[in-house]
Short mmCIF file of C-alpha atoms and ligand atoms in Angstrom, two decimals:
data_model
loop_
_atom_site.label_atom_id
_atom_site.label_comp_id
_atom_site.label_asym_id
_atom_site.label_seq_id
_atom_site.Cartn_x
_atom_site.Cartn_y
_atom_site.Cartn_z
CA UNK A 1 49.27 147.12 102.19
CA UNK A 2 52.50 148.90 101.15
CA UNK A 3 53.42 152.28 103.27
CA UNK A 4 55.86 154.06 104.60
CA UNK A 5 57.77 151.79 107.45
CA UNK A 6 60.91 153.04 108.81
CA UNK A 7 62.44 152.21 112.23
CA UNK A 8 61.14 155.34 114.03
CA UNK A 9 58.05 155.49 112.47
CA UNK A 10 54.52 154.07 113.40
CA UNK A 11 53.51 150.98 111.32
CA UNK A 12 51.82 151.95 108.40
CA UNK A 13 48.94 149.53 107.98
CA UNK A 14 46.67 151.94 105.59
CA UNK A 15 43.30 151.25 107.44
CA UNK A 16 44.61 153.76 109.52
CA UNK A 17 43.25 156.05 106.60
CA UNK A 18 39.51 155.33 107.60
CA UNK A 19 40.16 156.05 111.47
CA UNK A 20 43.24 158.06 111.76
CA UNK A 21 43.10 158.85 115.30
CA UNK A 22 44.27 155.64 117.30
CA UNK A 23 41.37 154.11 118.95
CA UNK A 24 41.42 152.19 122.71
CA UNK A 25 43.09 149.01 122.27
CA UNK A 26 41.95 147.40 125.65
CA UNK A 27 38.43 147.63 125.03
CA UNK A 28 37.21 144.81 127.71
CA UNK A 29 33.65 145.82 127.76
CA UNK A 30 30.86 145.54 130.06
CA UNK A 31 29.47 142.45 128.13
CA UNK A 32 33.01 140.94 129.49
CA UNK A 33 31.41 140.56 132.76
CA UNK A 34 28.50 138.08 131.58
CA UNK A 35 31.11 136.47 129.46
CA UNK A 36 30.53 132.23 129.62
CA UNK A 37 34.10 132.17 131.24
CA UNK A 38 33.33 135.00 133.99
CA UNK A 39 29.42 133.52 134.47
CA UNK A 40 31.19 129.77 135.40
CA UNK A 41 34.22 131.32 137.14
CA UNK A 42 32.87 134.06 139.15
CA UNK A 43 29.13 134.41 139.22
CA UNK A 44 28.28 130.94 139.80
CA UNK A 45 30.88 130.13 142.32
CA UNK A 46 29.80 133.06 144.50
CA UNK A 47 25.97 131.91 144.14
CA UNK A 48 26.92 128.86 144.89
CA UNK A 49 29.31 129.41 147.89
CA UNK A 50 26.83 132.23 149.08
CA UNK A 51 24.18 129.35 149.19
CA UNK A 52 25.95 126.83 151.21
CA UNK A 53 27.58 129.18 153.45
CA UNK A 54 24.11 130.48 154.68
CA UNK A 55 22.72 126.72 154.47
CA UNK A 56 25.42 125.56 156.94
CA UNK A 57 24.62 125.13 160.60
CA UNK A 58 26.76 127.78 162.64
CA UNK A 59 27.55 124.44 164.85
CA UNK A 60 29.93 123.44 161.67
CA UNK A 61 32.29 126.46 162.10
CA UNK A 62 34.92 124.33 159.91
CA UNK A 63 32.91 124.82 157.23
CA UNK A 64 32.10 128.22 157.98
CA UNK A 65 36.13 128.60 157.74
CA UNK A 66 36.36 126.89 154.72
CA UNK A 67 33.59 128.54 152.81
CA UNK A 68 34.48 132.35 153.73
CA UNK A 69 37.88 131.66 152.16
CA UNK A 70 36.59 130.09 149.12
CA UNK A 71 35.10 133.26 147.89
CA UNK A 72 38.61 134.47 147.29
CA UNK A 73 39.13 132.24 144.32
CA UNK A 74 36.05 133.55 142.32
CA UNK A 75 37.76 137.19 143.17
CA UNK A 76 41.12 136.24 142.01
CA UNK A 77 39.83 134.47 138.49
CA UNK A 78 37.43 137.69 138.15
CA UNK A 79 40.77 140.08 138.45
CA UNK A 80 42.94 137.62 136.03
CA UNK A 81 40.31 137.84 133.98
CA UNK A 82 39.21 141.43 133.61
CA UNK A 83 41.57 143.15 135.98
CA UNK A 84 41.42 145.67 138.60
CA UNK A 85 37.75 146.24 137.86
CA UNK A 86 37.01 143.09 137.46
CA UNK A 87 38.82 142.00 141.11
CA UNK A 88 36.82 144.86 142.83
CA UNK A 89 33.41 144.24 141.53
CA UNK A 90 33.47 140.87 142.13
CA UNK A 91 34.93 141.57 145.91
CA UNK A 92 31.85 144.00 146.28
CA UNK A 93 29.29 141.24 145.25
CA UNK A 94 31.31 139.01 147.60
CA UNK A 95 31.11 141.50 150.27
CA UNK A 96 27.64 142.44 149.98
CA UNK A 97 26.76 138.57 149.96
CA UNK A 98 28.66 137.69 153.15
CA UNK A 99 27.90 140.86 155.24
CA UNK A 100 24.42 139.90 156.09
CA UNK A 101 25.29 136.40 156.72
CA UNK A 102 28.35 137.53 158.92
CA UNK A 103 26.60 140.03 161.00
CA UNK A 104 22.68 139.56 160.70
CA UNK A 105 20.06 136.97 161.87
CA UNK A 106 17.98 136.33 159.14
CA UNK A 107 15.46 133.85 160.28
CA UNK A 108 16.10 130.18 161.23
CA UNK A 109 16.81 128.90 157.70
CA UNK A 110 20.13 131.48 157.15
CA UNK A 111 22.63 130.70 159.95
CA UNK A 112 25.03 133.26 160.86
CA UNK A 113 28.66 133.07 160.64
CA UNK A 114 30.14 132.05 164.16
CA UNK A 115 33.53 133.52 163.51
CA UNK A 116 34.55 136.55 165.78
CA UNK A 117 33.30 140.08 164.40
CA UNK A 118 36.78 141.46 164.00
CA UNK A 119 38.04 138.27 162.04
CA UNK A 120 34.73 138.32 159.86
CA UNK A 121 35.32 142.13 159.25
CA UNK A 122 39.21 141.78 158.09
CA UNK A 123 37.67 138.94 155.86
CA UNK A 124 35.56 141.36 154.20
CA UNK A 125 38.38 144.01 153.84
CA UNK A 126 40.92 140.91 152.49
CA UNK A 127 38.49 140.52 149.92
CA UNK A 128 38.50 143.82 148.32
CA UNK A 129 42.46 144.04 149.07
CA UNK A 130 42.65 140.77 147.17
CA UNK A 131 40.61 141.71 144.43
CA UNK A 132 42.75 145.13 144.23
CA UNK A 133 46.20 143.66 144.07
CA UNK A 134 45.28 140.84 141.81
CA UNK A 135 43.51 142.99 139.56
CA UNK A 136 46.75 145.18 139.73
CA UNK A 137 49.01 142.39 139.09
CA UNK A 138 46.98 141.29 136.27
CA UNK A 139 46.90 144.70 134.76
CA UNK A 140 50.56 145.42 134.62
CA UNK A 141 51.10 141.70 132.93
CA UNK A 142 48.60 142.63 130.35
CA UNK A 143 50.26 145.99 129.89
CA UNK A 144 53.79 143.92 129.61
CA UNK A 145 52.56 141.69 127.11
CA UNK A 146 50.62 144.52 124.84
CA UNK A 147 54.32 146.24 125.21
CA UNK A 148 56.03 142.98 124.08
CA UNK A 149 53.64 142.55 121.47
CA UNK A 150 54.12 146.04 120.26
CA UNK A 151 57.62 145.91 120.47
CA UNK A 152 57.81 142.51 118.61
CA UNK A 153 55.45 144.34 115.57
CA UNK A 154 57.81 147.23 115.44
CA UNK A 155 60.66 144.75 114.84
CA UNK A 156 59.18 142.45 112.38
CA UNK A 157 58.16 145.97 110.50
CA UNK A 158 61.47 147.10 110.79
CA UNK A 159 62.92 143.92 109.47
CA UNK A 160 60.41 144.03 106.55
CA UNK A 161 61.47 147.58 105.72
CA UNK A 162 64.85 146.21 105.72
CA UNK A 163 64.35 143.69 103.32
CA UNK A 164 62.40 145.77 101.41
CA UNK A 165 65.16 148.43 101.16
CA UNK A 166 67.92 146.00 100.26
CA UNK A 167 65.45 144.99 97.31
CA UNK A 168 64.56 148.57 96.26
CA UNK A 169 68.64 149.09 96.37
CA UNK A 170 69.41 146.26 94.11
CA UNK A 171 66.37 146.69 91.54
CA UNK A 172 67.97 150.48 91.60
CA UNK A 173 71.49 149.54 90.65
CA UNK A 174 69.82 147.24 87.45
CA UNK A 175 67.22 150.09 86.71
CA UNK A 176 69.90 152.70 86.62
CA UNK A 177 72.43 150.76 84.41
CA UNK A 178 69.37 149.43 82.09
CA UNK A 179 67.74 153.43 82.07
CA UNK A 180 71.60 154.17 81.18
CA UNK A 181 71.89 152.16 78.29
CA UNK A 182 68.47 152.72 76.65
CA UNK A 183 68.79 156.92 76.96
CA UNK A 184 71.89 157.12 74.67
CA UNK A 185 70.31 155.36 71.90
CA UNK A 186 66.76 156.66 72.51
CA UNK A 187 68.68 160.37 72.21
CA UNK A 188 70.22 159.60 69.13
CA UNK A 189 66.73 158.15 67.79
CA UNK A 190 65.02 161.29 68.70
CA UNK A 191 67.46 163.29 66.82
CA UNK A 192 67.26 161.40 63.79
CA UNK A 193 63.42 161.40 64.03
CA UNK A 194 63.28 165.36 64.35
CA UNK A 195 65.45 165.61 61.10
CA UNK A 196 63.25 162.69 59.39
CA UNK A 197 59.98 163.83 60.41
CA UNK A 198 59.59 167.23 57.92
CA UNK A 199 60.67 164.77 55.25
CA UNK A 200 57.25 162.51 55.53
CA UNK A 201 54.13 164.48 53.87
CA UNK A 202 51.28 164.54 56.03
CA UNK A 203 48.94 162.78 53.70
CA UNK A 204 51.64 160.02 52.64
CA UNK A 205 51.08 156.40 52.94
CA UNK A 206 53.83 155.94 55.41
CA UNK A 207 52.56 158.97 58.09
CA UNK A 208 50.15 156.75 60.05
CA UNK A 209 52.93 154.18 60.61
CA UNK A 210 55.76 157.03 61.31
CA UNK A 211 53.21 158.51 63.97
CA UNK A 212 53.09 155.36 65.64
CA UNK A 213 56.98 155.28 65.50
CA UNK A 214 56.75 158.72 67.11
CA UNK A 215 54.50 157.86 69.75
CA UNK A 216 56.31 154.83 70.73
CA UNK A 217 59.55 156.62 70.99
CA UNK A 218 58.01 159.10 73.06
CA UNK A 219 56.71 156.46 75.45
CA UNK A 220 60.44 155.09 75.46
CA UNK A 221 61.60 158.20 76.61
CA UNK A 222 58.97 158.57 79.38
CA UNK A 223 59.65 155.21 80.64
CA UNK A 224 63.65 155.66 80.56
CA UNK A 225 62.91 158.83 82.64
CA UNK A 226 60.48 157.10 85.12
CA UNK A 227 63.39 154.20 85.53
CA UNK A 228 65.84 156.76 86.05
CA UNK A 229 64.07 158.64 88.66
CA UNK A 230 63.35 155.56 90.16
CA UNK A 231 67.60 154.54 90.43
CA UNK A 232 68.68 158.03 91.53
CA UNK A 233 66.06 160.33 93.09
CA UNK A 234 66.83 164.26 92.90
CA UNK A 235 67.64 165.84 96.07
CA UNK A 236 65.06 167.71 98.03
CA UNK A 237 64.73 171.46 97.61
CA UNK A 238 62.67 172.05 100.55
CA UNK A 239 60.88 175.28 101.35
CA UNK A 240 58.04 176.37 103.35
CA UNK A 241 54.78 175.74 101.21
CA UNK A 242 50.92 175.88 101.70
CA UNK A 243 49.68 172.39 101.02
CA UNK A 244 46.84 174.20 99.43
CA UNK A 245 48.94 175.36 96.81
CA UNK A 246 50.03 171.89 95.84
CA UNK A 247 46.21 170.66 95.52
CA UNK A 248 45.23 173.56 93.33
CA UNK A 249 47.93 172.74 90.96
CA UNK A 250 47.21 169.36 90.97
CA UNK A 251 43.52 170.28 89.77
CA UNK A 252 45.13 172.61 86.93
CA UNK A 253 47.11 169.79 85.77
CA UNK A 254 44.65 167.13 85.81
CA UNK A 255 41.45 169.48 85.21
CA UNK A 256 41.39 169.28 81.50
CA UNK A 257 42.34 165.45 81.12
CA UNK A 258 39.54 164.84 83.68
CA UNK A 259 36.72 166.92 81.74
CA UNK A 260 37.29 165.02 78.85
CA UNK A 261 36.56 161.93 80.72
CA UNK A 262 33.66 163.28 82.33
CA UNK A 263 35.44 163.28 85.72
CA UNK A 264 34.93 166.14 88.07
CA UNK A 265 37.56 167.26 90.44
CA UNK A 266 35.96 168.60 93.59
CA UNK A 267 38.16 170.36 96.18
CA UNK A 268 37.83 170.72 100.11
CA UNK A 269 40.30 173.09 101.29
CA UNK A 270 40.63 174.85 104.75
CA UNK A 271 40.58 178.62 104.75
CA UNK A 272 44.20 178.91 106.61
CA UNK A 273 47.28 178.00 105.10
CA UNK A 274 48.58 174.59 105.93
CA UNK A 275 52.29 174.71 105.99
CA UNK A 276 55.00 172.25 105.49
CA UNK A 277 58.68 172.00 104.85
CA UNK A 278 58.49 170.76 101.29
CA UNK A 279 59.85 170.41 97.68
CA UNK A 280 57.19 171.94 95.46
CA UNK A 281 57.74 170.05 92.48
CA UNK A 282 58.48 166.59 93.66
CA UNK A 283 55.21 167.01 95.99
CA UNK A 284 53.40 167.99 93.02
CA UNK A 285 54.89 164.89 91.12
CA UNK A 286 53.40 162.84 94.02
CA UNK A 287 50.04 163.99 94.03
CA UNK A 288 50.15 163.85 90.38
CA UNK A 289 51.00 160.24 90.15
CA UNK A 290 48.23 159.68 92.49
CA UNK A 291 45.71 161.90 90.32
CA UNK A 292 46.49 160.03 86.99
CA UNK A 293 46.25 156.72 88.86
CA UNK A 294 42.99 157.23 89.89
CA UNK A 295 41.70 158.78 86.64
CA UNK A 296 42.59 155.70 85.30
CA UNK A 297 41.01 153.62 88.08
CA UNK A 298 37.74 155.23 87.57
CA UNK A 299 38.05 154.47 83.92
CA UNK A 300 35.14 154.88 81.09
CA UNK A 301 32.45 156.02 83.22
CA UNK A 302 31.88 159.54 84.85
CA UNK A 303 33.33 159.87 88.22
CA UNK A 304 34.59 162.09 91.00
CA UNK A 305 37.95 162.89 92.38
CA UNK A 306 38.30 164.73 95.55
CA UNK A 307 41.23 166.43 96.66
CA UNK A 308 41.05 167.78 99.95
CA UNK A 309 43.81 169.36 102.36
CA UNK A 310 43.70 169.34 106.29
CA UNK A 311 45.48 170.63 108.83
CA UNK A 312 46.58 169.03 112.23
CA UNK A 313 45.15 165.37 111.01
CA UNK A 314 45.72 163.05 114.08
CA UNK A 315 48.10 160.27 112.94
CA UNK A 316 49.07 157.67 115.41
CA UNK A 317 49.10 160.41 118.10
CA UNK A 318 50.97 162.96 116.20
CA UNK A 319 49.30 165.86 114.35
CA UNK A 320 50.25 166.07 110.50
CA UNK A 321 49.27 168.17 107.47
CA UNK A 322 47.47 166.11 105.28
CA UNK A 323 46.83 166.06 101.51
CA UNK A 324 44.10 163.27 100.31
CA UNK A 325 42.82 162.27 96.79
CA UNK A 326 40.11 160.07 96.78
CA UNK A 327 38.15 158.69 93.91
CA UNK A 328 34.97 156.89 93.53
CA UNK A 329 36.39 154.25 91.21
CA UNK A 330 36.41 150.16 92.25
CA UNK A 331 38.01 149.26 95.35
CA UNK A 332 41.43 147.84 95.42
CA UNK A 333 41.54 143.99 96.58
CA UNK A 334 43.28 143.61 99.87
CA UNK A 335 45.78 141.39 98.09
CA UNK A 336 46.72 144.25 95.44
CA UNK A 337 46.80 146.86 98.79
CA UNK A 338 49.67 144.69 100.03
CA UNK A 339 51.90 145.24 96.89
CA UNK A 340 50.99 148.64 95.75
CA UNK A 341 54.14 150.06 96.46
CA UNK A 342 56.39 147.91 95.31
CA UNK A 343 58.32 148.85 92.55
CA UNK A 344 57.29 147.13 88.99
CA UNK A 345 53.53 146.37 90.54
CA UNK A 346 51.28 147.36 88.11
CA UNK A 347 47.70 146.75 86.89
CA UNK A 348 48.03 148.57 84.05
CA UNK A 349 49.67 147.68 80.42
CA UNK A 350 50.86 150.98 79.66
CA UNK A 351 52.46 151.82 83.44
CA UNK A 352 56.02 150.92 84.65
CA UNK A 353 54.25 150.22 88.11
CA UNK A 354 57.10 152.62 89.20
CA UNK A 355 54.97 155.75 89.93
CA UNK A 356 53.76 154.97 93.42
CA UNK A 357 57.03 153.36 94.38
CA UNK A 358 58.52 156.84 93.53
CA UNK A 359 56.06 158.71 95.31
CA UNK A 360 56.39 156.73 98.58
CA UNK A 361 59.81 157.58 98.75
CA UNK A 362 59.33 161.18 97.86
CA UNK A 363 57.16 161.29 100.51
CA UNK A 364 59.24 159.58 103.21
CA UNK A 365 62.44 162.19 102.07
CA UNK A 366 59.81 164.63 103.62
CA UNK A 367 59.62 162.44 107.07
CA UNK A 368 55.99 161.68 105.80
CA UNK A 369 54.14 158.77 105.17
CA UNK A 370 52.05 157.88 101.90
CA UNK A 371 48.90 155.66 102.58
CA UNK A 372 46.21 154.24 100.39
CA UNK A 373 43.22 152.56 101.74
CA UNK A 374 39.72 151.72 100.46
CA UNK A 375 37.78 154.33 102.23
CA UNK A 376 36.30 157.77 101.75
CA UNK A 377 34.74 158.08 97.82
CA UNK A 378 35.92 154.63 97.37
CA UNK A 379 39.78 154.81 97.09
CA UNK A 380 41.94 157.09 99.33
CA UNK A 381 45.49 158.36 98.89
CA UNK A 382 46.87 160.22 101.81
CA UNK A 383 49.93 162.23 101.80
CA UNK A 384 50.99 162.96 105.51
CA UNK A 385 53.53 165.69 106.22
CA UNK A 386 54.97 166.94 109.15
CA UNK A 387 54.02 170.69 110.16
CA UNK A 388 56.33 173.28 109.46
N1 LIG B 1 43.29 154.62 92.73
C1 LIG B 1 43.42 153.71 92.44
N2 LIG B 1 42.45 152.79 92.39
C2 LIG B 1 42.80 151.65 92.05
N3 LIG B 1 43.83 150.99 91.56
C3 LIG B 1 44.98 151.93 91.80
C4 LIG B 1 45.07 153.06 92.22
N4 LIG B 1 45.88 153.75 92.36
C5 LIG B 1 47.02 152.89 91.77
N5 LIG B 1 46.22 151.54 91.38
C6 LIG B 1 47.08 150.47 91.40
O1 LIG B 1 48.55 150.44 91.43
C7 LIG B 1 49.49 149.80 90.33
C8 LIG B 1 50.34 150.98 90.51
O2 LIG B 1 50.52 152.16 90.16
P1 LIG B 1 51.72 153.03 89.98
O3 LIG B 1 51.25 154.38 89.98
O4 LIG B 1 52.70 152.77 91.01
O5 LIG B 1 52.09 152.48 88.49
P2 LIG B 1 51.28 152.66 87.12
O6 LIG B 1 50.57 153.74 87.20
O7 LIG B 1 50.79 151.10 86.58
O8 LIG B 1 52.78 153.01 86.05
P3 LIG B 1 53.00 154.40 86.12
O9 LIG B 1 52.80 154.98 87.31
O10 LIG B 1 54.89 154.16 85.81
O11 LIG B 1 52.29 154.89 84.77
C9 LIG B 1 48.59 150.70 89.25
O12 LIG B 1 48.77 149.93 88.03
C10 LIG B 1 46.96 149.94 89.64
O13 LIG B 1 46.86 148.67 89.33
MG1 LIG B 2 50.95 155.34 88.00
#
């Protein structure tokens, strides 16, 4: 899904909202030991070599020599499959299998390996050494591959970011031109409307049409303003502020509208301040954009919006100050999440589709991230900002 992506920032797939702390990526589990591959490549060969080894007559020293060395194969296989842990475990199993055969007389059915005791002891040491070295090499290779994959992902994300930035810049120029052209005649229209308005009587049959005219004029003005703030963003006036104040102001701003629509707005704020360097008005605009979208998404039925603030929320390994706005409306389809922050992407007839795009840019100007996911109450938007 779309979100803040920049060269120096972590990739922002918004699923991170659901669990902001990074989980272990290399989760090779205990069950892997019993995977089909391991059973076939490690455990069955060890068993087979062991049985043969115990069964071969002591006179056939060549066979003992071969079988003793064959044990290395499953050890190496385990090391390459499961790394150092796998290599050492297989080496331990082999050592324990071979040890009685090397040094104990276990009755006439099991023959002792005829090699010298030093050679046999060295072989056991070698099993463990091979397990450790092969495992170490496999782990190093795996780490290198993971690094390469990460670098490739970052490169792709940067590429997408550049393409997107280019597209937004080009769009910005077009939109600025249109907004500018619309603004001037709109200004004139509003001026004349103000003069004409008192001339139309409240009871006149033309009044209804005139009211529609005024409403549409206002709508056009709103759209032109949206276009302008997309095309030419205002510079930040950053100061130290408490995110709890942004949350409280948001609740005041949307409270009345929400109550009318039977939507309860609940807050979850910490006792202490959650400080950031930010532009009070622009951050309030971001929160308001998100909350208005949430009200619209909940629709006609009663619902809940939860506004929560949290300090030091882990985000890709960095503690960030977070302001989350959740709603219990329907989830956003995954294919829409991908384009949520694209300019002019809208699912609503009245909207311009610029609200989230503008919001994202404002948050990015604060060196923060704006993320959305189907999480929390239903849909969650999180504004993550660096600590002040
Ligand atoms: N909380 C939400 N739940 C479901 N869909 C959402 C939510 N927030 C945004 N969307 C979807 O994302 C679209 C884009 O939102 P955005 O705020 O960018 O534009 P808009 O609301 O359509 O227009 P504008 O903000 O200019 O009024 C919305 O039209 C809606 O389809
Ligand atoms: Mg909107």
